[in-house]
Every structure is written in C-alpha cells, then in structure tokens.
Coordinates of C-alpha atoms in Angstrom, one line a residue:
X1 CA 0.0 0.0 0.0
X2 CA 1.3 3.4 -0.9
X3 CA 2.5 5.3 2.2
X4 CA 2.1 8.7 0.6
X5 CA -1.4 10.1 1.2
X6 CA -1.0 12.5 -1.7
X7 CA -0.4 9.6 -4.1
X8 CA -3.7 8.1 -2.9
X9 CA -5.3 11.5 -3.5
X10 CA -4.1 11.5 -7.1
X11 CA -5.3 8.0 -7.7
X12 CA -8.7 8.7 -6.1
X13 CA -9.1 11.9 -8.1
X14 CA -8.2 10.1 -11.4
X15 CA -10.9 7.5 -10.7
X16 CA -13.4 10.2 -9.9
X17 CA -12.4 12.2 -13.0
X18 CA -12.9 9.0 -15.1
X19 CA -16.4 8.6 -13.6
X20 CA -17.1 12.3 -14.2
X21 CA -16.2 11.9 -17.9
X22 CA -18.2 8.7 -18.3
X23 CA -21.3 10.5 -16.7
X24 CA -21.0 13.5 -19.0
X25 CA -20.7 11.2 -22.1
X26 CA -23.8 9.3 -20.9
X27 CA -25.7 12.5 -20.4
X28 CA -24.9 13.6 -24.0
X29 CA -27.0 10.6 -25.1
X30 CA -29.5 10.7 -22.2
X31 CA -29.6 14.2 -20.8
X32 CA -32.6 13.5 -18.5
X33 CA -31.0 10.6 -16.6
X34 CA -31.2 11.6 -12.9
X35 CA -29.0 8.8 -11.7
X36 CA -26.2 9.9 -14.0
X37 CA -26.7 13.6 -13.0
X38 CA -26.4 12.6 -9.3
X39 CA -23.4 10.4 -10.0
X40 CA -21.7 13.3 -11.8
X41 CA -22.5 15.7 -8.9
X42 CA -21.1 13.2 -6.4
X43 CA -17.8 12.8 -8.4
X44 CA -17.2 16.6 -8.4
X45 CA -18.4 16.9 -4.8
X46 CA -16.0 14.2 -3.6
X47 CA -13.0 15.8 -5.4
X48 CA -13.8 19.1 -3.8
X49 CA -14.1 17.5 -0.4
X50 CA -10.9 15.5 -0.7
X51 CA -8.9 18.5 -2.0
X52 CA -10.2 20.5 1.0
X53 CA -8.8 17.9 3.4
X54 CA -5.4 18.3 1.8
X55 CA -5.8 22.2 1.7
X56 CA -5.5 22.2 -2.1
X57 CA -7.4 25.4 -2.3
X58 CA -7.0 25.9 -6.1
X59 CA -8.7 22.6 -6.7
X60 CA -11.4 23.1 -4.1
X61 CA -12.3 26.6 -5.2
X62 CA -12.5 25.7 -8.9
X63 CA -14.6 22.5 -8.3
X64 CA -16.9 24.5 -6.0
X65 CA -18.0 26.6 -9.0
X66 CA -18.5 23.4 -11.1
X67 CA -20.4 21.9 -8.3
X68 CA -22.7 25.0 -8.1
X69 CA -23.6 24.6 -11.7
X70 CA -24.3 20.8 -11.3
X71 CA -26.4 21.6 -8.2
X72 CA -28.6 23.8 -10.4
X73 CA -28.7 21.0 -13.0
X74 CA -29.9 18.6 -10.3
X75 CA -32.6 21.1 -9.3
X76 CA -33.8 21.4 -12.9
X77 CA -32.8 25.1 -13.1
X78 CA -30.2 24.5 -15.8
X79 CA -30.8 22.2 -18.8
X80 CA -28.2 19.7 -20.0
X81 CA -27.2 20.5 -23.6
X82 CA -24.1 19.9 -25.8
X83 CA -22.6 23.3 -25.0
X84 CA -22.7 22.6 -21.2
X85 CA -21.4 19.1 -21.6
X86 CA -18.5 20.4 -23.8
X87 CA -17.7 23.0 -21.1
X88 CA -17.9 20.5 -18.2
X89 CA -15.6 18.1 -20.1
X90 CA -13.1 20.9 -20.5
X91 CA -13.5 21.7 -16.8
X92 CA -12.9 18.0 -16.0
X93 CA -9.5 18.2 -17.9
X94 CA -8.6 21.5 -16.1
X95 CA -9.4 19.9 -12.7
X96 CA -6.9 17.1 -13.6
X97 CA -4.2 19.7 -14.3
X98 CA -5.0 21.5 -11.0
X99 CA -4.7 18.2 -9.1
X100 CA -1.3 17.4 -10.6
X101 CA -0.1 20.9 -10.0
X102 CA -1.3 20.9 -6.4
X103 CA 0.5 17.6 -5.5
X104 CA 3.7 18.6 -7.3
X105 CA 3.7 22.0 -5.6
X106 CA 4.6 23.8 -8.8
X107 CA 3.2 27.2 -9.8
X108 CA 0.3 27.0 -12.2
X109 CA 1.4 27.7 -15.8
X110 CA 0.2 30.9 -17.4
X111 CA -1.9 29.1 -20.1
X112 CA -3.5 27.0 -17.3
X113 CA -4.4 30.2 -15.4
X114 CA -5.9 31.6 -18.6
X115 CA -7.9 28.4 -19.1
X116 CA -9.2 28.6 -15.5
X117 CA -10.3 32.2 -16.0
X118 CA -12.2 31.3 -19.2
X119 CA -13.9 28.3 -17.7
X120 CA -14.9 30.1 -14.5
X121 CA -16.4 33.0 -16.6
X122 CA -18.3 30.5 -18.7
X123 CA -19.7 28.7 -15.6
X124 CA -20.7 32.0 -14.0
X125 CA -22.9 32.6 -17.1
X126 CA -24.9 29.5 -16.2
X127 CA -25.0 30.7 -12.5
X128 CA -26.2 34.1 -13.6
X129 CA -23.4 35.9 -11.8
X130 CA -20.1 37.5 -12.7
X131 CA -16.7 36.0 -11.8
X132 CA -15.1 38.0 -9.0
X133 CA -11.4 38.6 -8.9
X134 CA -9.5 38.3 -5.6
X135 CA -10.2 41.1 -3.3
X136 CA -13.3 42.2 -5.2
X137 CA -16.1 39.9 -3.9
X138 CA -19.2 41.8 -2.7
X139 CA -18.1 41.0 0.9
X140 CA -14.6 42.4 0.4
X141 CA -15.2 45.6 -1.6
X142 CA -13.2 48.7 -0.8
X143 CA -16.3 50.5 0.3
X144 CA -16.7 48.0 3.1
X145 CA -13.5 49.1 4.8
X146 CA -12.7 47.4 8.2
X147 CA -13.9 49.4 11.2
X148 CA -11.4 51.0 13.5
X149 CA -9.4 48.8 15.9
X150 CA -11.4 50.0 18.9
X151 CA -14.6 48.8 17.2
X152 CA -13.0 45.4 16.3
X153 CA -11.8 44.9 19.9
X154 CA -15.2 45.7 21.3
X155 CA -16.8 43.3 18.8
X156 CA -14.6 40.3 19.7
X157 CA -15.2 40.6 23.4
X158 CA -19.0 41.2 23.1
X159 CA -21.7 38.7 24.1
X160 CA -24.1 40.4 21.6
X161 CA -24.4 39.8 17.9
X162 CA -22.3 42.2 15.9
X163 CA -23.7 43.3 12.5
X164 CA -21.5 45.2 10.1
X165 CA -23.6 46.8 7.4
X166 CA -22.6 48.9 4.4
X167 CA -25.2 50.0 1.9
X168 CA -24.2 50.5 -1.7
X169 CA -24.7 53.9 -3.3
X170 CA -27.7 52.8 -5.5
X171 CA -29.9 51.6 -2.6
X172 CA -31.9 54.8 -2.4
X173 CA -32.4 54.8 -6.2
X174 CA -34.0 51.4 -5.9
X175 CA -36.6 52.6 -3.4
X176 CA -35.0 51.1 -0.3
X177 CA -34.9 52.9 3.1
X178 CA -31.8 51.8 5.1
X179 CA -33.4 52.7 8.5
X180 CA -36.4 50.5 7.8
X181 CA -34.2 47.4 8.0
X182 CA -32.9 48.5 11.4
X183 CA -36.5 49.0 12.6
X184 CA -37.4 45.5 11.3
X185 CA -34.3 44.1 13.0
X186 CA -35.5 45.5 16.3
X187 CA -38.5 43.1 16.1
X188 CA -36.1 40.1 16.6
X189 CA -34.4 41.5 19.7
X190 CA -32.9 44.6 21.2
X191 CA -30.5 46.9 19.4
X192 CA -28.0 47.7 22.1
X193 CA -25.8 50.2 20.2
X194 CA -25.6 51.6 16.7
X195 CA -22.6 53.4 15.2
X196 CA -23.3 55.3 12.0
X197 CA -20.5 55.4 9.5
X198 CA -19.9 57.7 6.6
X199 CA -16.5 56.3 5.5
X200 CA -17.7 56.3 1.8
X201 CA -18.9 59.9 1.7
X202 CA -17.2 62.1 -0.9
X203 CA -16.3 65.7 -0.7
X204 CA -19.3 68.0 -0.3
X205 CA -19.1 69.3 -3.9
X206 CA -19.4 65.7 -5.2
X207 CA -22.3 64.7 -3.1
X208 CA -25.3 63.2 -5.0
X209 CA -28.6 63.4 -3.0
X210 CA -29.9 60.3 -4.7
X211 CA -27.0 58.1 -3.5
X212 CA -26.4 56.5 -0.1
X213 CA -23.1 56.8 1.6
X214 CA -24.1 55.3 5.0
X215 CA -23.1 52.2 6.9
X216 CA -23.8 50.9 10.4
X217 CA -22.1 48.9 13.1
X218 CA -24.8 47.3 15.2
X219 CA -24.6 45.6 18.6
X220 CA -27.7 43.3 18.8
X221 CA -29.0 41.2 21.6
X222 CA -31.3 38.5 20.3
X223 CA -32.1 34.7 20.7
X224 CA -32.7 34.5 16.9
X225 CA -30.5 32.3 14.7
X226 CA -28.0 33.6 12.3
X227 CA -30.2 32.7 9.3
X228 CA -33.1 34.6 10.8
X229 CA -31.0 37.7 11.3
X230 CA -29.7 37.4 7.8
X231 CA -33.2 37.1 6.3
X232 CA -34.0 40.7 7.6
X233 CA -31.7 42.0 4.9
X234 CA -32.9 39.6 2.2
X235 CA -34.4 42.2 -0.1
X236 CA -31.3 44.4 0.0
X237 CA -28.6 41.7 -0.1
X238 CA -27.5 42.7 -3.6
X239 CA -27.3 46.3 -2.5
X240 CA -25.3 46.0 0.7
X241 CA -22.3 44.3 2.2
X242 CA -23.2 42.4 5.3
X243 CA -21.2 40.6 8.0
X244 CA -22.8 39.0 11.0
X245 CA -20.6 37.8 13.9
X246 CA -22.3 35.7 16.6
X247 CA -21.8 36.4 20.3
X248 CA -18.8 34.9 21.9
X249 CA -21.2 33.3 24.4
X250 CA -22.3 31.0 21.5
X251 CA -18.9 29.5 21.0
X252 CA -19.6 26.7 23.5
X253 CA -23.0 26.1 21.8
X254 CA -21.3 25.8 18.4
X255 CA -18.7 23.5 19.9
X256 CA -21.4 21.1 21.1
X257 CA -23.2 21.2 17.8
X258 CA -20.0 20.4 15.9
X259 CA -19.2 17.4 18.2
X260 CA -22.7 16.1 17.8
X261 CA -22.4 16.0 13.9
X262 CA -22.5 12.6 12.3
X263 CA -19.1 11.1 11.4
X264 CA -19.4 11.9 7.7
X265 CA -16.7 13.1 5.4
X266 CA -17.6 16.8 5.7
X267 CA -15.4 19.7 4.7
X268 CA -14.8 22.6 7.1
X269 CA -17.3 24.8 5.4
X270 CA -20.0 22.1 5.5
X271 CA -19.3 21.5 9.2
X272 CA -19.7 25.2 10.0
X273 CA -22.9 25.4 8.1
X274 CA -24.3 22.2 9.7
X275 CA -23.5 23.6 13.1
X276 CA -25.2 26.9 12.1
X277 CA -22.1 28.9 12.9
X278 CA -22.1 29.9 9.2
X279 CA -24.9 30.5 6.7
X280 CA -24.7 29.0 3.2
X281 CA -24.5 32.5 1.7
X282 CA -21.5 33.3 3.8
X283 CA -19.8 30.1 2.8
X284 CA -20.5 30.7 -0.9
X285 CA -19.1 34.3 -0.7
X286 CA -15.9 32.9 1.0
X287 CA -15.5 30.2 -1.7
X288 CA -16.1 32.7 -4.5
X289 CA -13.4 34.8 -3.0
X290 CA -11.1 31.8 -3.1
X291 CA -12.1 31.2 -6.7
X292 CA -11.3 34.8 -7.5
X293 CA -7.8 34.4 -6.1
X294 CA -7.4 31.2 -8.2
X295 CA -8.4 32.8 -11.5
X296 CA -6.3 35.9 -10.7
X297 CA -3.3 33.7 -10.5
X298 CA -2.5 34.4 -6.8
X299 CA 0.8 32.8 -5.7
X300 CA -0.8 31.6 -2.4
X301 CA -4.5 30.9 -2.2
X302 CA -6.0 31.8 1.2
X303 CA -7.4 29.0 3.3
X304 CA -11.1 28.9 3.7
X305 CA -10.9 29.3 7.5
X306 CA -8.7 32.4 7.2
X307 CA -11.1 33.9 4.7
X308 CA -14.1 33.4 7.0
X309 CA -12.3 34.9 10.0
X310 CA -11.0 37.9 7.9
X311 CA -14.5 38.5 6.6
X312 CA -15.7 38.6 10.3
X313 CA -18.5 36.0 9.9
X314 CA -17.2 33.4 12.4
X315 CA -14.9 33.2 15.4
X316 CA -11.4 31.7 14.9
X317 CA -12.1 29.3 17.8
X318 CA -15.1 27.9 16.0
X319 CA -13.0 27.4 12.8
X320 CA -10.4 25.6 14.8
X321 CA -13.0 23.3 16.3
X322 CA -14.4 22.6 12.9
X323 CA -10.8 21.7 11.7
X324 CA -10.4 19.3 14.6
X325 CA -13.8 17.6 13.8
X326 CA -12.6 17.3 10.2
X327 CA -9.4 15.6 11.2
X328 CA -11.3 13.2 13.5
X329 CA -13.5 12.2 10.5
X330 CA -10.5 11.7 8.3
X331 CA -8.9 9.3 10.8
X332 CA -12.1 7.3 11.1
X333 CA -12.7 7.0 7.4
X334 CA -9.0 6.3 6.5
X335 CA -9.4 2.6 7.4
X336 CA -12.4 2.2 5.1
X337 CA -10.5 3.0 1.9
X338 CA -9.6 0.2 -0.5
X339 CA -6.0 -0.9 -0.4
X340 CA -3.8 0.0 -3.4
X341 CA -0.9 -2.3 -3.7
X342 CA 2.4 -1.5 -5.5
X343 CA 2.9 -3.7 -8.5
X344 CA 6.4 -4.6 -7.4
X345 CA 5.1 -6.0 -4.1
X346 CA 2.5 -8.0 -5.9
X347 CA 5.0 -9.4 -8.3
X348 CA 7.2 -10.5 -5.4
X349 CA 4.2 -12.2 -3.7
X350 CA 3.4 -14.1 -7.0
X351 CA 7.1 -15.2 -7.3
X352 CA 7.1 -16.4 -3.7
X353 CA 3.9 -18.4 -4.3
X354 CA 5.5 -19.9 -7.4
X355 CA 8.5 -21.0 -5.3
X356 CA 6.0 -22.4 -2.7
X357 CA 4.3 -24.5 -5.4
X358 CA 7.6 -26.0 -6.5
X359 CA 8.6 -26.7 -3.0
X360 CA 5.2 -28.3 -2.4
X361 CA 5.7 -30.6 -5.4
X362 CA 9.0 -31.7 -4.1
X363 CA 7.5 -32.5 -0.7
X364 CA 4.8 -34.5 -2.3
X365 CA 7.3 -36.7 -4.3
X366 CA 9.2 -37.3 -1.0
X367 CA 6.1 -38.4 0.8
X368 CA 5.2 -40.8 -2.1
X369 CA 8.7 -42.4 -1.8
X370 CA 8.3 -42.8 2.0
X371 CA 4.8 -44.4 1.4
X372 CA 3.5 -42.8 4.6
X373 CA -0.2 -42.4 4.1
X374 CA -0.7 -39.8 6.8
X375 CA 2.2 -37.7 5.4
X376 CA 0.8 -38.0 1.9
X377 CA -2.7 -36.9 3.0
X378 CA -1.2 -33.9 4.9
X379 CA 1.0 -32.9 1.9
X380 CA -2.1 -33.2 -0.4
X381 CA -4.0 -30.7 1.8
X382 CA -1.1 -28.3 1.8
X383 CA -0.7 -28.6 -2.0
X384 CA -4.4 -27.8 -2.5
X385 CA -4.2 -24.7 -0.3
X386 CA -1.0 -23.6 -2.0
X387 CA -2.7 -23.9 -5.4
X388 CA -5.7 -21.8 -4.2
X389 CA -3.3 -19.2 -2.9
X390 CA -1.5 -19.2 -6.3
X391 CA -4.8 -18.7 -8.2
X392 CA -5.9 -15.9 -5.8
X393 CA -2.5 -14.2 -6.1
X394 CA -2.7 -14.3 -9.9
X395 CA -6.2 -12.9 -9.9
X396 CA -5.0 -9.9 -7.9
X397 CA -3.3 -8.7 -11.1
X398 CA -6.4 -9.2 -13.3
X399 CA -8.4 -6.2 -14.2
X400 CA -11.5 -5.8 -16.4
X401 CA -10.7 -4.4 -19.9
X402 CA -13.8 -2.4 -19.7
X403 CA -11.9 0.3 -17.8
X404 CA -9.6 0.7 -20.8
X405 CA -12.5 0.5 -23.3
X406 CA -14.5 3.2 -21.6
X407 CA -11.7 5.7 -22.0
X408 CA -12.4 5.7 -25.7
X409 CA -15.9 7.2 -25.2
X410 CA -14.3 10.6 -24.8
X411 CA -11.9 10.0 -27.7
X412 CA -14.7 9.0 -30.1
X413 CA -16.7 12.0 -29.0
X414 CA -13.9 14.5 -29.5
X415 CA -12.6 13.1 -32.8
X416 CA -16.1 12.7 -34.3
X417 CA -16.7 16.4 -33.7
X418 CA -13.2 17.2 -35.1
X419 CA -13.9 15.2 -38.3
X420 CA -17.5 16.3 -38.6
X421 CA -18.7 12.7 -38.5
X422 CA -21.5 11.2 -36.4
X423 CA -20.0 8.2 -34.7
X424 CA -21.2 5.7 -32.0
X425 CA -19.0 3.5 -29.9
X426 CA -20.2 0.0 -29.1
X427 CA -18.5 -2.0 -26.3
X428 CA -18.9 -5.7 -25.7
X429 CA -17.0 -8.0 -23.3
X430 CA -16.1 -5.2 -20.9
X431 CA -16.0 -7.7 -18.1
X432 CA -13.2 -9.7 -19.7
X433 CA -10.2 -9.8 -17.4
X434 CA -6.5 -9.4 -18.4
X435 CA -3.3 -8.9 -16.5
X436 CA -2.9 -5.3 -15.5
X437 CA 0.5 -5.0 -17.2
X438 CA -1.1 -6.2 -20.5
X439 CA -4.0 -3.8 -20.2
X440 CA -1.6 -0.9 -19.7
X441 CA 0.5 -1.9 -22.8
X442 CA -2.3 -2.3 -25.2
X443 CA -3.9 1.1 -24.4
X444 CA -1.8 3.0 -27.0
X445 CA -2.1 0.5 -29.8
X446 CA -5.9 0.4 -29.3
X447 CA -6.0 4.2 -29.3
X448 CA -4.2 4.2 -32.7
X449 CA -6.6 1.6 -34.2
X450 CA -9.7 3.4 -33.0
X451 CA -8.6 6.8 -34.3
X452 CA -7.6 5.2 -37.7
X453 CA -11.0 3.5 -37.9
X454 CA -12.8 6.8 -37.3
X455 CA -10.5 8.8 -39.7
X456 CA -9.9 6.4 -42.5
X457 CA -12.4 3.6 -42.0
X458 CA -15.7 5.5 -41.7
X459 CA -16.9 7.5 -44.6
X460 CA -18.4 10.9 -44.5
X461 CA -22.1 11.3 -43.8
X462 CA -22.8 12.1 -47.4
X463 CA -20.9 9.0 -48.7
X464 CA -22.7 6.7 -46.2
X465 CA -26.1 8.0 -47.2
X466 CA -25.2 7.6 -50.8
X467 CA -24.1 4.0 -50.1
X468 CA -27.4 3.3 -48.4
X469 CA -25.9 3.2 -44.9
X470 CA -27.1 5.0 -41.7
X471 CA -25.6 8.5 -41.4
X472 CA -24.1 7.5 -38.0
X473 CA -21.0 5.4 -38.2
X474 CA -20.3 2.5 -35.8
X475 CA -17.0 1.6 -34.0
X476 CA -17.1 -1.7 -32.0
X477 CA -14.7 -2.8 -29.3
X478 CA -15.0 -6.4 -28.3
X479 CA -13.1 -8.7 -25.9
X480 CA -13.6 -12.4 -25.3
X481 CA -11.9 -15.7 -24.3
X482 CA -10.9 -18.1 -27.0
X483 CA -9.0 -21.4 -26.4
X484 CA -7.0 -20.0 -23.5
X485 CA -6.3 -16.6 -25.1
X486 CA -7.9 -13.2 -25.0
X487 CA -9.1 -11.8 -28.3
X488 CA -9.6 -8.1 -28.7
X489 CA -11.4 -6.8 -31.8
X490 CA -11.7 -3.3 -33.2
X491 CA -14.2 -3.1 -36.0
X492 CA -16.1 -0.4 -37.9
X493 CA -18.9 -0.4 -40.4
X494 CA -17.0 1.7 -42.9
X495 CA -15.9 1.2 -46.4
X496 CA -13.5 -1.6 -45.5
X497 CA -10.1 -2.3 -46.9
X498 CA -9.5 -1.7 -50.6
X499 CA -7.0 -4.4 -51.6
X500 CA -6.2 -2.9 -55.0
X501 CA -5.2 0.4 -53.3
X502 CA -3.2 -1.4 -50.6
X503 CA -1.3 -3.5 -53.2
X504 CA -0.5 -0.5 -55.4
X505 CA 0.9 1.4 -52.3
X506 CA 2.9 -1.6 -51.3
X507 CA 4.5 -1.8 -54.8
X508 CA 5.2 1.9 -54.7
X509 CA 7.0 1.5 -51.4
X510 CA 8.9 -1.6 -52.6
X511 CA 7.2 -3.9 -50.2
X512 CA 6.0 -6.1 -53.0
X513 CA 7.9 -6.9 -56.2
X514 CA 6.3 -6.5 -59.6
X515 CA 4.6 -9.7 -60.7
X516 CA 4.6 -11.1 -57.1
X517 CA 1.3 -12.9 -56.3
X518 CA -0.2 -12.4 -52.9
X519 CA -3.3 -14.0 -51.3
X520 CA -6.0 -11.6 -50.0
X521 CA -5.0 -12.2 -46.4
X522 CA -1.3 -11.4 -47.3
X523 CA -2.4 -8.2 -48.9
X524 CA -4.4 -7.2 -45.9
X525 CA -1.5 -7.8 -43.6
X526 CA 0.6 -5.2 -45.4
X527 CA -1.3 -2.5 -43.6
X528 CA 0.7 -3.5 -40.4
X529 CA 4.0 -2.6 -42.0
X530 CA 5.7 0.4 -40.2
X531 CA 4.7 3.7 -41.7
X532 CA 2.3 2.2 -44.2
X533 CA -0.7 4.3 -45.2
X534 CA -2.9 4.6 -48.2
X535 CA -4.2 8.1 -47.1
X536 CA -3.6 10.8 -49.6
X537 CA -3.1 13.3 -46.8
X538 CA -1.8 12.6 -43.3
X539 CA -4.0 13.8 -40.4
X540 CA -3.6 13.9 -36.7

C-alpha cells in the first residue's frame, strides 16, 4: 500500500475524473437521466471535499464553481445540452491539471491560469453571476473598509451579535430605506448600540442626494438564529455588504453542535454550516473569494478558514473546532479505503507463491517415496491450499478491460466532432479480465486503431447515405476468451479495406515486387508494416 497520502489523493481523483467523464458522455445521449446527474455531482463533490482535506485550495475553489452549476442542473434550473457538456468536459480536464499541480507544488502555468479564468467565466454565465477577482467579492469591496481597531476589539469581546452593514450607493435609487431594515431588525431583539459610519462619503461638492453613503455597526441582543437575522436584509442583499458575527457566548454552543455531527466526510465549510455557525450564503461568498484568487493567479490561495475569519463572519475558535472535527472524521474513514498495492510488491508475492508451489511438489514426491499415508494426505491438503493461494494471487493482477474500453468514449466524441462525423462507440465483453500489465501496454495500440477507424475507415455522412448506410458510423470494441487466449477486436462499419489500393501502395514502397502474387490475407497484412498508409493526406 502506498504510504504517501497525496499519491492516494491523485489515484482517487483520477478515478473520480474518469467517472465524471463517463457520466458526461452518458448525459450527452440521455440528458434526463437523474441517476447519471447525481453520479456526476457526487464525483465533483468528492473531489472538492478531498482537496479540502489536503488544503489544495485551487482545486477546491474551482470545483466549487463546477459543483454549483451541477447543483442547479440537479434542481432542474439548468438544462443539459451539448454546450454545457463540452464546457464541463473541459473543466474536467482542467481539474486534472490542478490536481497534478497541487500535488507537485509547482506554480500554475500561465496558459492554465488563462484556461481557468475562461472556464470560471463560462460557468458563471450559467449561474447568472459575474466572476469575481481576488479582493473584489461583494463581501470584500473597498467601500466595506474594516472598522477601527477599537470597534474590532469591542466586537470580539462582546456577548451580543455584531452586525456590520454597508449600503451601496444605489440603494436609495432602488426605493429602499436603510433605516427600515434596522427597525425591522428590532422586532427580533434589542438593538443595544448603533454606530453610524460615513466612510464612503465624498467631498461636499461631489455629493449626490440620490446616492447613499451610509453604513452601520450594530450591537444586537437576540435569541434569533444567524439565518433569521440574515433574512432581515434579504431584499437588500444585492445592494449592501453584510457581516454577522455571533456572540462569543455562543462558541460553547457551536462546539457542542460540531461534536454532535455525524461522522461523515464533511469539509470545514459544511461543518460550520451544519452547526449553524455559518450560513450557506457566507460560505458561498468565501468560496467565491477563493475562486477569484485562483483565476487571478495568486501565488498563495488563502485558506477557507482564514477567509471566514477575515470576513468577520465566524470566530477563529469555531473554525479551529471545525478543523479538529474534520481531522477526526478523516482518521475514522482512513481505514475504510480500498487498499492500493504497489505492482512490485504484488510481483514478489506471486514469485514467492510460485516457489512455494515448486517446494510443495518436491515434498509430495518425497512423501510418495516414503509411502507414509498420513504424510501423503497432509501434503495433499497443503498442496491444494497452495494452489488456491496461487490462483488468488494471480487474480489480484487481473483487471477488467472495460476500464480501458470506456476511455475511448471521450476519444470517439472529440474526434467525431473534429472530423465532422457522427460516430457511435459500441463496447462488448467489458467484463473480460486481463493482467494489469497487458492492459496498460495495449492502451496506446488500441487508441491508434480506434482513431484510424474513425478517420480512414468510416466514410463521411454524405458518402454513407449515398451507399445506403445510416448516417451515423459505428465503431465496435469487443473482448472475449478463445482457447485460453484473450481476443480483442476493433471493427467499424465503414468502407472496408480496398485491396487494390493497398497492393498499389505496397508496390510503390517496394514492399511487394512487380509480378509477385499475394493472397487476399497477405495483402491485408501489409497495412501493419511500419509507416504504411494509403491516405492521400496525413491527419492527426
């Protein structure tokens, strides 16, 4: 088993990215499949959660935006179409780059940063929001400058709620009365103290009577929940900057709620929301700020806990308790993971089992010579058990070829769009098992065969219709057992091999002498000669 947890992280993410790709390709053919949509969401959700455990903030913040889009897809607010699938496939590839980059610790390449900016912007279109650069989220705008040190000190030590409120300039023009929200707030409890702030007010000559330059720092005594207090400002949320810091007296209450949470694999933000120390809106704002730092190419992405404390929406002690809970959950779930064994260790085990089989055979011969019936029976039992161990050890190296076949779904999709051909991939015998080493080695040759079948084997749509065929071409991958061997077939329903063309090209290349007679099978085998091609123009 690998001792490096980051290697396990990469392996798990690769598996999840494969599942993500398979789900997207399935949705392209069946966009209304709820199970596939849920599977896709879970893959992205798990990548985000696992990256949060390792503090890979670039991965977490990017996948958070992808997750938000998929959440709206699950709720039926965004429809699956080819454009969205193409975008999510590109995001899937970008997540893979971010994962590799995070584990290696290298700075993200300039072109990768540009890709991230492009994908985030495209995703935000589906979310109906604009991407925010680092330091420019609505909760971090310059007009919401931090209050003076004396105010911060009083806020931290207070057992009242502290509400920091900055109205945007356009609030009056939209018919909103800032004081009405304070009056409504008073219905939920007692407003202990209000400090009016005019830190955004310009010089007198530049004052606009239709604009608001006011903000408030409010000490509030109430038994209401954070969500209830936040709802007071629901109708003005887009026209103000709001921070709500709970009383310090509630820290012990949050601590108990955090400890009482089920032992699920929750991220720090989810723990804080579940314990009601944080609202979902506050979490989204903090994650959007992280995403802004990512797409702006910041050298160091701020940790989520630090962002929440800086935004004055949760106490640092509560964040620390959530981190401790997260670490406890990680320890409990660590033992539930599947073991991943190094191939070298597995090879050594199989070699030792082989030696044991040979030694067992020698012991059996010796027992036969001694003609000791009890010894013969005992050796027979040991030999049977050794053979079972050998078979089990050999099966450990066997993997289903379907995992390799399924990778070609994405290849067929991308190449078909590149060539302007409509192509379907059919897979049979995916459950056929091969040695892992063999599966790894045949991947590239299979890729070459599949791409050639699409490019050269299948005709254009017009030619297929002219020949009386369906407009959509078919590529088939098949694997099966035959007389102790594994047969893998790659076939297509294209024009087939033109033996006259192959023979002419072979003679041109000097592979066949003039007048030499070849059987049909011998002619067809010429296509496997290195560099042989009948194509008039070489393509990718």
